[in-house]
Short mmCIF file of C-alpha atoms and ligand atoms in Angstrom, two decimals:
data_model
loop_
_atom_site.label_atom_id
_atom_site.label_comp_id
_atom_site.label_asym_id
_atom_site.label_seq_id
_atom_site.Cartn_x
_atom_site.Cartn_y
_atom_site.Cartn_z
CA MET A 36 110.31 39.72 1.63
CA LYS A 37 106.60 39.12 1.08
CA LYS A 38 106.49 42.28 -1.04
CA GLN A 39 108.91 40.66 -3.48
CA ILE A 40 106.57 37.75 -4.21
CA THR A 41 104.53 38.25 -7.35
CA GLU A 42 100.99 39.42 -6.63
CA LEU A 43 99.52 36.52 -8.59
CA VAL A 44 101.02 34.15 -6.03
CA GLN A 45 100.20 36.36 -3.05
CA ASN A 46 96.59 36.84 -4.11
CA ARG A 47 95.77 33.19 -4.73
CA TYR A 48 93.55 31.73 -2.04
CA SER A 49 90.87 29.09 -1.64
CA PRO A 50 87.51 30.87 -1.37
CA MET A 51 84.61 29.46 0.66
CA ILE A 52 82.01 31.36 -1.40
CA PHE A 53 81.65 32.32 -5.06
CA GLU A 54 79.83 35.09 -6.89
CA ASP A 55 76.65 34.12 -8.71
CA ARG A 56 78.41 34.58 -12.05
CA LYS A 57 78.92 32.11 -14.88
CA VAL A 58 82.39 31.09 -15.98
CA SER A 59 82.40 31.05 -19.77
CA GLU A 60 83.56 28.12 -21.88
CA GLU A 61 86.28 30.42 -23.22
CA THR A 62 87.52 31.17 -19.69
CA MET A 63 87.56 27.45 -18.86
CA ASN A 64 89.55 26.90 -22.02
CA GLN A 65 91.99 29.56 -20.90
CA LEU A 66 92.41 27.97 -17.45
CA ILE A 67 92.95 24.52 -18.91
CA THR A 68 95.39 25.88 -21.50
CA ALA A 69 97.42 27.41 -18.65
CA ALA A 70 97.40 24.02 -16.92
CA THR A 71 98.69 22.28 -20.05
CA LEU A 72 101.65 24.66 -20.22
CA ALA A 73 103.10 23.20 -17.00
CA ALA A 74 106.27 21.13 -17.02
CA SER A 75 105.92 17.35 -16.86
CA SER A 76 108.29 14.42 -16.69
CA TYR A 77 109.19 13.39 -20.29
CA ASN A 78 106.52 15.90 -21.36
CA ALA A 79 104.01 13.11 -20.74
CA GLN A 80 101.32 15.66 -19.75
CA PRO A 81 99.52 13.09 -17.61
CA TRP A 82 96.85 15.56 -16.43
CA ARG A 83 93.17 15.22 -17.34
CA PHE A 84 90.25 17.46 -16.29
CA ILE A 85 86.59 16.48 -16.06
CA TRP A 86 84.44 19.52 -15.32
CA ALA A 87 80.85 20.65 -15.37
CA GLU A 88 78.80 23.81 -15.04
CA LYS A 89 76.30 24.36 -12.25
CA GLY A 90 72.82 23.24 -13.27
CA SER A 91 73.98 20.39 -15.50
CA GLU A 92 73.54 16.67 -14.87
CA ASP A 93 77.30 16.22 -14.81
CA TYR A 94 77.63 18.90 -12.15
CA ALA A 95 75.16 17.02 -9.97
CA LYS A 96 77.20 13.83 -10.48
CA LEU A 97 80.46 15.56 -9.51
CA ARG A 98 78.81 17.25 -6.54
CA SER A 99 77.54 13.89 -5.26
CA LEU A 100 81.16 12.74 -4.91
CA LEU A 101 82.02 15.46 -2.40
CA SER A 102 82.05 14.95 1.36
CA GLU A 103 79.14 16.53 3.23
CA TYR A 104 81.42 19.33 4.43
CA ASN A 105 82.58 20.15 0.92
CA GLN A 106 79.05 19.88 -0.49
CA THR A 107 77.95 22.53 1.98
CA TRP A 108 80.42 25.26 1.19
CA THR A 109 80.61 24.54 -2.58
CA ALA A 110 76.89 25.35 -2.93
CA THR A 111 77.79 28.58 -4.73
CA ALA A 112 80.50 27.13 -7.02
CA PRO A 113 79.68 27.69 -10.72
CA ILE A 114 82.13 24.99 -11.86
CA LEU A 115 83.17 21.69 -10.30
CA MET A 116 86.15 19.80 -11.63
CA LEU A 117 87.66 16.36 -11.04
CA THR A 118 91.35 16.10 -11.86
CA LEU A 119 93.04 12.85 -12.87
CA SER A 120 96.54 11.71 -13.66
CA LEU A 121 97.52 8.98 -16.08
CA HIS A 122 99.91 6.94 -13.93
CA ILE A 123 100.33 3.96 -16.30
CA ASP A 124 101.00 4.79 -19.94
CA ASP A 125 99.86 2.86 -23.03
CA LYS A 126 103.04 0.73 -22.87
CA GLY A 127 102.20 -0.31 -19.30
CA ARG A 128 104.96 1.83 -17.79
CA GLN A 129 104.32 3.40 -14.40
CA ASN A 130 104.78 7.19 -14.26
CA TYR A 131 105.95 7.94 -10.71
CA PHE A 132 105.59 11.66 -11.39
CA SER A 133 102.02 11.68 -12.69
CA LEU A 134 100.44 13.21 -9.57
CA TYR A 135 103.38 15.58 -9.18
CA ASP A 136 102.84 16.79 -12.74
CA LEU A 137 99.09 17.11 -12.24
CA GLY A 138 99.75 19.28 -9.18
CA GLN A 139 101.99 21.56 -11.22
CA ALA A 140 99.32 21.86 -13.90
CA VAL A 141 96.70 22.82 -11.31
CA SER A 142 99.11 25.38 -9.87
CA SER A 143 99.45 26.99 -13.33
CA MET A 144 95.68 26.96 -13.62
CA ALA A 145 95.34 28.62 -10.20
CA ILE A 146 97.76 31.41 -11.09
CA GLN A 147 96.05 32.01 -14.45
CA ALA A 148 92.73 32.10 -12.60
CA VAL A 149 93.99 34.83 -10.25
CA SER A 150 95.19 36.88 -13.22
CA ILE A 151 91.64 37.07 -14.60
CA GLY A 152 89.77 37.50 -11.31
CA LEU A 153 88.87 33.89 -10.54
CA GLN A 154 90.00 31.53 -7.77
CA LEU A 155 90.23 27.77 -7.35
CA HIS A 156 89.50 25.80 -4.20
CA GLN A 157 90.96 22.30 -4.35
CA MET A 158 89.45 19.44 -2.37
CA GLY A 159 90.65 16.02 -1.32
CA GLY A 160 87.42 15.32 0.53
CA PHE A 161 85.51 13.24 -1.99
CA ASP A 162 84.70 9.59 -2.73
CA MET A 163 87.46 8.35 -5.05
CA ASP A 164 85.94 4.91 -5.62
CA MET A 165 82.68 6.51 -6.64
CA ALA A 166 84.61 8.94 -8.86
CA ARG A 167 86.09 5.94 -10.66
CA LYS A 168 82.65 4.41 -11.09
CA ILE A 169 80.71 7.40 -12.32
CA THR A 170 83.41 8.44 -14.80
CA LYS A 171 84.23 4.84 -15.82
CA MET A 172 87.84 5.77 -15.08
CA PRO A 173 90.31 3.10 -16.25
CA ASP A 174 92.77 1.75 -13.63
CA THR A 175 95.57 3.49 -15.51
CA TYR A 176 94.33 6.78 -14.02
CA LEU A 177 94.51 8.09 -10.46
CA PRO A 178 91.99 10.62 -9.18
CA GLY A 179 93.74 13.83 -8.10
CA ALA A 180 91.87 16.57 -6.24
CA MET A 181 88.45 17.98 -7.06
CA ILE A 182 88.25 21.73 -7.58
CA ALA A 183 85.58 24.38 -7.14
CA ILE A 184 86.15 27.21 -9.63
CA GLY A 185 84.59 30.64 -9.94
CA TYR A 186 84.73 34.34 -9.19
CA PRO A 187 85.26 34.66 -5.43
CA GLY A 188 82.23 35.88 -3.50
CA ASP A 189 81.72 38.23 -0.57
CA LYS A 190 82.95 36.37 2.47
CA SER A 191 80.86 38.52 4.81
CA GLN A 192 77.87 36.54 3.52
CA LEU A 193 79.28 33.42 5.18
CA THR A 194 78.19 32.30 8.63
CA GLY A 195 79.49 30.14 11.49
CA HIS A 196 82.47 27.89 10.84
CA PHE A 197 82.77 28.95 7.20
CA LEU A 198 83.00 32.64 8.11
CA GLU A 199 85.58 31.84 10.77
CA ARG A 200 87.59 29.79 8.31
CA ALA A 201 87.46 32.49 5.63
CA ASN A 202 88.75 35.05 8.17
CA GLU A 203 91.59 32.91 9.48
CA PRO A 204 95.03 34.43 8.97
CA ARG A 205 97.17 32.63 6.41
CA VAL A 206 99.54 30.44 8.36
CA ARG A 207 102.63 29.10 6.64
CA LEU A 208 105.70 27.19 7.78
CA SER A 209 108.80 29.36 7.80
CA VAL A 210 111.36 29.20 5.01
CA ASP A 211 113.87 27.93 7.61
CA LYS A 212 111.54 25.07 8.51
CA VAL A 213 111.05 23.91 4.91
CA SER A 214 114.48 24.45 3.40
CA GLY A 215 118.05 23.61 4.21
CA ASP A 216 121.16 21.86 3.02
CA THR A 217 121.85 18.11 2.98
CA GLY A 218 122.15 18.19 6.75
CA MET A 219 118.60 19.45 7.31
CA PHE A 220 117.48 16.22 8.90
CA ASN A 221 120.30 16.15 11.45
CA THR A 222 118.70 16.45 14.85
CA ASN A 223 121.78 17.46 16.88
C1 FMN B 231 95.17 18.51 -2.36
C2 FMN B 231 94.32 19.47 -1.56
C3 FMN B 231 93.21 18.98 -0.88
C4 FMN B 231 92.38 19.87 -0.18
N1 FMN B 231 91.23 19.39 0.38
C5 FMN B 231 90.32 20.27 0.87
C6 FMN B 231 89.02 19.83 1.24
O1 FMN B 231 88.65 18.65 1.10
N2 FMN B 231 88.14 20.75 1.74
C7 FMN B 231 88.48 22.06 1.89
O2 FMN B 231 87.64 22.84 2.34
N3 FMN B 231 89.71 22.52 1.52
C8 FMN B 231 90.63 21.66 1.01
N4 FMN B 231 91.86 22.11 0.57
C9 FMN B 231 92.19 23.55 0.67
C10 FMN B 231 93.26 23.79 1.73
O3 FMN B 231 92.68 23.66 3.01
C11 FMN B 231 93.87 25.18 1.51
O4 FMN B 231 94.55 25.19 0.28
C12 FMN B 231 94.83 25.54 2.64
O5 FMN B 231 94.14 25.68 3.84
C13 FMN B 231 95.59 26.83 2.36
O6 FMN B 231 94.69 27.87 2.11
P1 FMN B 231 94.79 28.76 0.79
O7 FMN B 231 94.64 27.82 -0.40
O8 FMN B 231 93.64 29.72 0.89
O9 FMN B 231 96.11 29.43 0.77
C14 FMN B 231 92.70 21.25 -0.11
C15 FMN B 231 93.85 21.73 -0.79
C16 FMN B 231 94.64 20.85 -1.51
C17 FMN B 231 95.82 21.39 -2.27
#
């Protein structure tokens, strides 16, 4: 069955190390364009992307939001991104699906990335309150995940925990476990 899954999906993974190679503005544009082609409830397109290139002041600001763990392994990431969703629109209406839609957009971005040799590594481990402060994010937005983006590096250069993690087999719940009919929650 695995063979029948498109290679773009099979080959997506979250790298722990990136090549020392710039990601061009044009490539970033391509990734974000792919994200914007995702479906969204009422076509509200509630996704927003704040990103910066390694070496810039903005990159340092985004990096400072990350947990210590994530700061360590993202040291090689050429691009850091903070994703947001607009969960209250300009008429004050709550969009229940805003984070759902943002996730779909990031998934499109991830698949596009694989198709041109890049990978994304999403992170929930960051300071959301600080993210609000440093970006002056209005309350109508919710921070989504942060993302490290780049050309994946040689994992044999990793050491210790990070090497172990990069070599872990991909473990997934079975299709039987995650799908079923309306009776799937019956315990007997
Ligand atoms: C919303 C979200 C938050 C995540 N947070 C972190 C994180 O803070 N640090 C980290 O190293 N990986 C994080 N990950 C990466 C997951 O651990 C990874 O996607 C998962 O182990 C499956 O591995 P794969 O993406 O290589 O298939 C996150 C992924 C998602 C989607």
